[in-house]
Tab-separated table of N, CA and C in Angstrom:
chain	number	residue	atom	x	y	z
I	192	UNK	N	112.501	64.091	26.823
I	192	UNK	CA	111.222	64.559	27.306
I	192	UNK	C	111.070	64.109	28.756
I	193	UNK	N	110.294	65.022	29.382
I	193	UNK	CA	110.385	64.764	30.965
I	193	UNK	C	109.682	63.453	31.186
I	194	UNK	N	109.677	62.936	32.372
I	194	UNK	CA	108.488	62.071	32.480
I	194	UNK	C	107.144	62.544	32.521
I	195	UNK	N	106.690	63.830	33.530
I	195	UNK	CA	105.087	64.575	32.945
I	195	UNK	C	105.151	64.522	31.944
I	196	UNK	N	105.683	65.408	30.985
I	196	UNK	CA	105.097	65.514	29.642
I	196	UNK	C	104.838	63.787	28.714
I	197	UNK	N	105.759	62.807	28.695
I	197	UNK	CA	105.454	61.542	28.132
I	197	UNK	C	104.049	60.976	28.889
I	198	UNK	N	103.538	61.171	30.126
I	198	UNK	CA	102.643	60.649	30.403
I	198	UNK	C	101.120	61.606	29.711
I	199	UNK	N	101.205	62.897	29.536
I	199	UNK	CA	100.235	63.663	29.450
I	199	UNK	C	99.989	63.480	28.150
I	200	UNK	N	101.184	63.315	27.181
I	200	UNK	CA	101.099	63.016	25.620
I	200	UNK	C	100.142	61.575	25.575
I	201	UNK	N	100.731	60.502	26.660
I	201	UNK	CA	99.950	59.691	26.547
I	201	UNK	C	98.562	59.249	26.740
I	202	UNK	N	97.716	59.762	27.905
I	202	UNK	CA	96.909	60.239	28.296
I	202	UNK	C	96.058	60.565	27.000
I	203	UNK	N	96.614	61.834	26.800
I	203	UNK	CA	95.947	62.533	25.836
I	203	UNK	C	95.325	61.638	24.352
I	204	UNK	N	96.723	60.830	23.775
I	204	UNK	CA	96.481	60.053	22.886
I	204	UNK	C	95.213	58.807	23.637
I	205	UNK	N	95.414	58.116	24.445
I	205	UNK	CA	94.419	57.274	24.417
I	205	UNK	C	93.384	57.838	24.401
I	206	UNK	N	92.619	59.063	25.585
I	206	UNK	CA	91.487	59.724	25.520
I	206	UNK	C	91.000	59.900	23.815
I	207	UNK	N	91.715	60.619	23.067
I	207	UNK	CA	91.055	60.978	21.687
I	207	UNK	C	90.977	59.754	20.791
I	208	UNK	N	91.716	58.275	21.190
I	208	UNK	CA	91.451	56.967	20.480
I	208	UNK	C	90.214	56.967	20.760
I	209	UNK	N	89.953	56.561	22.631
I	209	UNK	CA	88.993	56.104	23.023
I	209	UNK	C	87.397	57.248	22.195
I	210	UNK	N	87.681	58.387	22.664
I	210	UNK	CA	86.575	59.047	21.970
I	210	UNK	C	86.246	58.759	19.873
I	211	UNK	N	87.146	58.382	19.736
I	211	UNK	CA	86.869	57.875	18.039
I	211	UNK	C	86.426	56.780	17.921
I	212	UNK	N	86.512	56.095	18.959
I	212	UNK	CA	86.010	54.318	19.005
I	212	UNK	C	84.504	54.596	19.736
I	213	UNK	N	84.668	55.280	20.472
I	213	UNK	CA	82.357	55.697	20.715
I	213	UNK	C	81.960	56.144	19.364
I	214	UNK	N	82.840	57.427	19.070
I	214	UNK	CA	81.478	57.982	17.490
I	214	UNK	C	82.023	56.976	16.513
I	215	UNK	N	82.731	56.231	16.321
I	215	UNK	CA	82.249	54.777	15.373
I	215	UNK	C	81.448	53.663	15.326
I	216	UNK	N	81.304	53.585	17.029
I	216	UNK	CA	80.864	52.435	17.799
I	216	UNK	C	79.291	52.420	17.678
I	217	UNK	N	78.540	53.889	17.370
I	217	UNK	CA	77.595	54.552	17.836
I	217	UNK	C	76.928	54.242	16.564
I	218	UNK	N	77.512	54.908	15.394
I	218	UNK	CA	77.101	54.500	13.771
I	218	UNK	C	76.789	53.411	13.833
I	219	UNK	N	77.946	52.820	13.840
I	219	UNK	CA	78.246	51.240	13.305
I	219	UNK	C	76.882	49.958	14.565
I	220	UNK	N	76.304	50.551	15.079
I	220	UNK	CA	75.559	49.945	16.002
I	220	UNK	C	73.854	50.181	15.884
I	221	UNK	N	73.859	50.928	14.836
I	221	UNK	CA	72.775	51.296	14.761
I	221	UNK	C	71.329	49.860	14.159
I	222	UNK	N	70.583	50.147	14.965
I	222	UNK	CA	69.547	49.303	14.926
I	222	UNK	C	68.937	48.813	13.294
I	223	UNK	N	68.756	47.746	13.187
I	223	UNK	CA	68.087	47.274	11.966
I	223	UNK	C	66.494	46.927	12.451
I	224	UNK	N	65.786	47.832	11.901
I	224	UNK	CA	64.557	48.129	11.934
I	224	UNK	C	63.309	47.942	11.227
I	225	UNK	N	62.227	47.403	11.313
I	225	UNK	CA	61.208	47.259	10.125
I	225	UNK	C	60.198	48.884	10.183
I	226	UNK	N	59.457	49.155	9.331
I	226	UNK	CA	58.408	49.751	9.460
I	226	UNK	C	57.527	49.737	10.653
I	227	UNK	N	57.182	48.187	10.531
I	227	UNK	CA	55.913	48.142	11.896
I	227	UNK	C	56.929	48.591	13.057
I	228	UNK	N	58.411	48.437	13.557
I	228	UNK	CA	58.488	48.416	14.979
I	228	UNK	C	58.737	50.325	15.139
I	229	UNK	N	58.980	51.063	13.854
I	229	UNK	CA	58.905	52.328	14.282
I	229	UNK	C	57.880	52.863	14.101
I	230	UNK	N	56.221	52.665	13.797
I	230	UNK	CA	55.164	52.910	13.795
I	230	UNK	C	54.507	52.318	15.074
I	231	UNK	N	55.006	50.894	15.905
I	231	UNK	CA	54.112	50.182	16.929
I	231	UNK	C	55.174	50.869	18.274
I	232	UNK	N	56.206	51.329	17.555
I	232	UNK	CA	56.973	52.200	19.217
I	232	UNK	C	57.273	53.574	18.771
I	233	UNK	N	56.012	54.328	18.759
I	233	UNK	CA	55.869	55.825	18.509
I	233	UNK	C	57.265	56.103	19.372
I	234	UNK	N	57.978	56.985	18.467
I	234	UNK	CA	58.641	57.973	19.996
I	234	UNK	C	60.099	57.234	20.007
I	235	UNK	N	60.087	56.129	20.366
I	235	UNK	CA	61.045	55.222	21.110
I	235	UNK	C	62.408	55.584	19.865
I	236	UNK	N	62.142	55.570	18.377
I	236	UNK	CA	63.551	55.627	17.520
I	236	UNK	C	63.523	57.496	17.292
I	237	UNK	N	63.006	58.170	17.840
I	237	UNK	CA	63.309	59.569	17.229
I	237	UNK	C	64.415	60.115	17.589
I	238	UNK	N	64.738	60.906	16.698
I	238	UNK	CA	66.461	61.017	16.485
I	238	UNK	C	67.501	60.100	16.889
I	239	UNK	N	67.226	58.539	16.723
I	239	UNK	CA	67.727	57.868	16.572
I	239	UNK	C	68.090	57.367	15.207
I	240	UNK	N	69.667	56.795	14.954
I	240	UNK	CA	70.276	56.336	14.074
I	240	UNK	C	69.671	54.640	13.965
I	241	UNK	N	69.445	54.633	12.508
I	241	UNK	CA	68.570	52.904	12.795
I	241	UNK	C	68.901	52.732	10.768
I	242	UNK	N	68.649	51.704	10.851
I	242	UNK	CA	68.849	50.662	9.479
I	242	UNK	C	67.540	50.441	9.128
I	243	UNK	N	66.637	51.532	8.007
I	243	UNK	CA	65.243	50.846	8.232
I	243	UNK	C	65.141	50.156	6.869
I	244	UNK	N	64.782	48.974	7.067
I	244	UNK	CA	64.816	47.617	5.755
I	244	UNK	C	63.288	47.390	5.426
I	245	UNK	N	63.262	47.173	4.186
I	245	UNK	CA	61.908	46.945	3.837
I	245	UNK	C	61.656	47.184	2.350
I	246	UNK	N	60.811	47.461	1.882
I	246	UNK	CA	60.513	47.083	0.417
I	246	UNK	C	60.267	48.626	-0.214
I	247	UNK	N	60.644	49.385	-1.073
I	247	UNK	CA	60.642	50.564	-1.579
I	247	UNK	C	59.591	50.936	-2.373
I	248	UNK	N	58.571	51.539	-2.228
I	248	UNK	CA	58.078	52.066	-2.860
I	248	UNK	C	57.660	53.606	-2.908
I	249	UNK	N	56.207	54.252	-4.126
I	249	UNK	CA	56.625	55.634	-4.165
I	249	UNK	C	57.642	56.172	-4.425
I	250	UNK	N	58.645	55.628	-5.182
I	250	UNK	CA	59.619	56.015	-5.482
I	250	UNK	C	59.929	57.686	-6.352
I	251	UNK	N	60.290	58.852	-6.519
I	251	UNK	CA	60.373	59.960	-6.634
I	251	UNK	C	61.750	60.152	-6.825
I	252	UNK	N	62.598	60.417	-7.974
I	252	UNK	CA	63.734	60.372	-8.013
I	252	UNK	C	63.843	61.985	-8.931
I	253	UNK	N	63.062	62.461	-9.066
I	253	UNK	CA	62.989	63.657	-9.865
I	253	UNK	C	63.714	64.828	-8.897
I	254	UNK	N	64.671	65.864	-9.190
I	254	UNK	CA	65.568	66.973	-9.009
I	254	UNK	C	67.111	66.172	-8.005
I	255	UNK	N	67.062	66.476	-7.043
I	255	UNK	CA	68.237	66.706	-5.818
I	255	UNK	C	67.654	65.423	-5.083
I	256	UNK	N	66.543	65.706	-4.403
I	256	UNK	CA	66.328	65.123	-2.886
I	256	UNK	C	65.497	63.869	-3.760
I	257	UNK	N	65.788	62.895	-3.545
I	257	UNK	CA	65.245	61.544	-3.909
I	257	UNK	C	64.087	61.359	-2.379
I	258	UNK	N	62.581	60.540	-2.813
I	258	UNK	CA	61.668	60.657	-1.618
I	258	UNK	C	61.472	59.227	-2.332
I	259	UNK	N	60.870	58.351	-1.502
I	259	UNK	CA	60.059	57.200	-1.366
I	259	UNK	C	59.688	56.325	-0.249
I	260	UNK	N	59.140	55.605	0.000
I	260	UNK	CA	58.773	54.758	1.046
I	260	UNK	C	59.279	53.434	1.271
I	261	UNK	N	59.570	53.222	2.636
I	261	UNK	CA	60.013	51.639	2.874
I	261	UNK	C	58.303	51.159	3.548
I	262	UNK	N	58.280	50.004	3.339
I	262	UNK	CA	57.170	49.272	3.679
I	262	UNK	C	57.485	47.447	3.739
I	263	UNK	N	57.129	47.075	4.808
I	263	UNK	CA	56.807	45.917	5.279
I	263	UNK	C	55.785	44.967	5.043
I	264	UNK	N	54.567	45.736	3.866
I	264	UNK	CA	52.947	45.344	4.631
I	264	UNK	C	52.319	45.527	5.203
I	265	UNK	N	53.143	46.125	6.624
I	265	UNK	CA	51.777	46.316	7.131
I	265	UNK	C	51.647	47.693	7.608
I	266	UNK	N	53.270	48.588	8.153
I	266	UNK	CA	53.609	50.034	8.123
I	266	UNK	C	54.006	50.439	6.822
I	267	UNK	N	54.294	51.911	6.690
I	267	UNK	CA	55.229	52.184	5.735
I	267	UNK	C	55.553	53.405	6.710
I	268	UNK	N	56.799	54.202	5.924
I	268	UNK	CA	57.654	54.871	6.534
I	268	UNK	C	58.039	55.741	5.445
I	269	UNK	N	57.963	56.940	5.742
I	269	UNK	CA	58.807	57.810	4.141
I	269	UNK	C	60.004	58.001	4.395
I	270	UNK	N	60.599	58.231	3.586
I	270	UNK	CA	62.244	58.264	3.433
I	270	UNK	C	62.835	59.219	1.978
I	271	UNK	N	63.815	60.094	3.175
I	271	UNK	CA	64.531	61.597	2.532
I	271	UNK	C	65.845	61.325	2.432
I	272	UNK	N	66.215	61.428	1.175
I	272	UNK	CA	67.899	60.676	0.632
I	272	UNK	C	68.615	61.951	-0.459
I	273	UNK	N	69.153	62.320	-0.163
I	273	UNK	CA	70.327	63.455	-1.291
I	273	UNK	C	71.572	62.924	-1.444
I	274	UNK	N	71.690	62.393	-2.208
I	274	UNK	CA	72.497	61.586	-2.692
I	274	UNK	C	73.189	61.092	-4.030
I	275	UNK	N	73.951	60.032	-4.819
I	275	UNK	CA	73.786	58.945	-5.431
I	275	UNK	C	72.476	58.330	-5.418
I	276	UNK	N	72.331	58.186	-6.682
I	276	UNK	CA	70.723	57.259	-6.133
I	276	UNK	C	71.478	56.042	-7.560
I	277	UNK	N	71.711	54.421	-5.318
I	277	UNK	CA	72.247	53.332	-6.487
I	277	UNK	C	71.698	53.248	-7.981
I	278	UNK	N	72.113	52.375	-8.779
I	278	UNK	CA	71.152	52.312	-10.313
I	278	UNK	C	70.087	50.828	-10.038
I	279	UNK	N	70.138	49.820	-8.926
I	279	UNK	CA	69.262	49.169	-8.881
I	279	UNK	C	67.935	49.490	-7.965
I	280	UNK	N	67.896	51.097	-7.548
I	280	UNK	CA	66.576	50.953	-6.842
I	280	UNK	C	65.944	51.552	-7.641
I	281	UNK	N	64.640	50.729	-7.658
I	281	UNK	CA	62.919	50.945	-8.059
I	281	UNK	C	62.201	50.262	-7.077
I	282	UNK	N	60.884	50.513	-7.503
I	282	UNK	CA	59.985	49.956	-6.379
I	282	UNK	C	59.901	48.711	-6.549
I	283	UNK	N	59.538	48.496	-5.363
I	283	UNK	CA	59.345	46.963	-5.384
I	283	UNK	C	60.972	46.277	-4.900
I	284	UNK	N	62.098	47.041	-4.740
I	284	UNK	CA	63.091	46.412	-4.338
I	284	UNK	C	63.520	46.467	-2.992
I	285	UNK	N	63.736	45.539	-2.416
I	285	UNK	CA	64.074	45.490	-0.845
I	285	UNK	C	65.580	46.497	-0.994
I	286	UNK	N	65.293	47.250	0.314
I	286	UNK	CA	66.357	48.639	0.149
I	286	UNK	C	66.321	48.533	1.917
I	287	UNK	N	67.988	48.657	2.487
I	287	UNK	CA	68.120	49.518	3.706
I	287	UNK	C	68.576	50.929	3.568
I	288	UNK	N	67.550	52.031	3.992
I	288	UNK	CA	68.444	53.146	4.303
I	288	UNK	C	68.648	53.335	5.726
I	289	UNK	N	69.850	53.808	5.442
I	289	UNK	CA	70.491	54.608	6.772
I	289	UNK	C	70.514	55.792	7.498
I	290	UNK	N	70.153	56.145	8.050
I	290	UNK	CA	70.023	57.121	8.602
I	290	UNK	C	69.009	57.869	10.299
I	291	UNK	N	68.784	59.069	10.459
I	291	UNK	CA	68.032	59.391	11.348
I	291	UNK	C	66.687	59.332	11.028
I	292	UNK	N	66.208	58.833	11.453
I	292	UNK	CA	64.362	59.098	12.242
I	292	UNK	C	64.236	60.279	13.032
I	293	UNK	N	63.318	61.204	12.140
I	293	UNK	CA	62.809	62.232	12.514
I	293	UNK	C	61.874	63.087	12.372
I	294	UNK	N	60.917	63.104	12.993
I	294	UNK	CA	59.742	63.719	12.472
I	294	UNK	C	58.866	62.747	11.920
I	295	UNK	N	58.835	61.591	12.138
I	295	UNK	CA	57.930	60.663	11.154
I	295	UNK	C	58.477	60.263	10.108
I	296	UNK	N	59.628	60.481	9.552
I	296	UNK	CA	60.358	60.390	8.306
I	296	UNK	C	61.905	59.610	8.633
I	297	UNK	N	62.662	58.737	7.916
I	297	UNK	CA	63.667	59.157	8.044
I	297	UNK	C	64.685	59.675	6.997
I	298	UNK	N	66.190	60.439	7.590
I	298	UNK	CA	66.692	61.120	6.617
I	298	UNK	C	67.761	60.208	6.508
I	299	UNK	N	67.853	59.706	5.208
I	299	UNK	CA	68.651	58.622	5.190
I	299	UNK	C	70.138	59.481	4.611
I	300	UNK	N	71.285	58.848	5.105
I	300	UNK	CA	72.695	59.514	4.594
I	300	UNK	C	73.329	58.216	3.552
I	301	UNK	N	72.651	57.138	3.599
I	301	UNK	CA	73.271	55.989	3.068
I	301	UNK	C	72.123	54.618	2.169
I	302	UNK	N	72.067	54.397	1.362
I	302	UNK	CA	71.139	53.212	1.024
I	302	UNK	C	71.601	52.271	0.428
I	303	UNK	N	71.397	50.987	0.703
I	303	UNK	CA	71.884	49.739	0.186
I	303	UNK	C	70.392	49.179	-0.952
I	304	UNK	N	70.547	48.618	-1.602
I	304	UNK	CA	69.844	47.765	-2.229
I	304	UNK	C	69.941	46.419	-2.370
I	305	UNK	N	69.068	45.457	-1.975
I	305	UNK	CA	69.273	43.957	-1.927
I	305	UNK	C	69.181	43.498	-2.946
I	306	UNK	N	70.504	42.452	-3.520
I	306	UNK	CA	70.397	41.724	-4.760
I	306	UNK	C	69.687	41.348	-5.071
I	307	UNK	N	68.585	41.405	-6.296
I	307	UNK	CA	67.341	40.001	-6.673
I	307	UNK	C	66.756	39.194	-5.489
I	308	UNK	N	66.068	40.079	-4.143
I	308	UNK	CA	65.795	39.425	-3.138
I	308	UNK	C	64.671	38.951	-3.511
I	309	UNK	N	64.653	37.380	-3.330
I	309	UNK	CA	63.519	36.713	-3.474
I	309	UNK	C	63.325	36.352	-4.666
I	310	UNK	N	64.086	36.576	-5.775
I	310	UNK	CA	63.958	35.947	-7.518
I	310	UNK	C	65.041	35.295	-8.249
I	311	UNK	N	64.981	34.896	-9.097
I	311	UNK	CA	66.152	33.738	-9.847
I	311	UNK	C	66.743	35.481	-10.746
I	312	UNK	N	67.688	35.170	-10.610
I	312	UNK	CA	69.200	35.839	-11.010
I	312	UNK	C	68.386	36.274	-12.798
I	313	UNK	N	68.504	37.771	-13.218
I	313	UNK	CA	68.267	37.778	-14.502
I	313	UNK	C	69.065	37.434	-15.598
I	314	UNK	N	68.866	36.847	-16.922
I	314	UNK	CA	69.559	36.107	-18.233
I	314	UNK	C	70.651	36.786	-18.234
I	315	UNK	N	70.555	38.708	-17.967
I	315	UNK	CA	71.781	39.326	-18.270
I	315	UNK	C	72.784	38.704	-17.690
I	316	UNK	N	72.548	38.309	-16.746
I	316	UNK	CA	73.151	38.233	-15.184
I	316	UNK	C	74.289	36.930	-15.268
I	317	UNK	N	73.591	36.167	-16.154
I	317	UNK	CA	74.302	34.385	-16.153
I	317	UNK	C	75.780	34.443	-16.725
C-alpha cells in the first residue's frame, strides 16, 4: 500500500474512534438531577440528557407506556418510560430515570431502582 493511502486509512480510522468517544462521552455524562433544580431552572435542561433521581410516585403501569412521577418534596416531575418495567418499582421507591427532558416531562429510555433506600433489608432477603 502506498504511503497516501496508509495515512488516509489512518486518518480516517482515528476520526470515526474519536467521533464514537463524543456520542459515548455525551450519554455517559449526563447530569444527575433532582426535581427542584429542573423546576427552579425553567428552560436550562430542555432537550437535555439528565439522570432525574427522586422518589416515584403516581405510578401507572397499565398497557405499553408506563407514566409516573419523580419527586423530591418539594418539585415533582412526570416521567414517560416504554419499556421493561424493573419488578422493584412502586411508589414510594427511590428510582433514576434516564433520559430527555422535554416539554415539562421527561422521556426516560432507561430506569434504575434503588435497593431498600433508607430501610433494613426484608426477612426474604436474609
Amino acid at each position: 500500500m502506498r504511503r497516501k493511502n496508509k495515512l488516509l486509512v489512518t486518518t480516517v480510522g482515528i476520526l470515526v474512534l474519536l467521533a464514537t468517544l463524543g456520542v459515548t462521552s455525551m450519554n455517559a455524562s449526563a447530569a444527575f438531577v433532582s426535581p427542584t433544580q429542573i423546576s427552579e431552572n425553567e428552560g436550562t435542561y430542555q432537550d437535555d440528557w439528565v439522570n432525574l433521581e427522586g422518589v416515584a410516585t403516581d405510578l401507572d403501569t397499565e398497557g405499553q407506556t408506563i407514566t409516573f412521577a419523580v419527586t423530591d418534596g418539594n418539585h415533582t416531575v412526570p416521567v414517560v418510560y416504554e419499556g421493561t418495567v424493573p419488578d422493584t418499582l412502586q411508589d414510594g421507591r427511590v428510582v433514576v430515570a434516564k433520559g430527555r427532558y422535554d416539554g415539562g416531562e421527561l422521556v426516560a429510555n432507561k430506569l434504575s431502582v434503588r435497593a431498600h433506600e433508607g430501610e433494613e433489608r426484608p426477612e426474604s432477603a436474609r
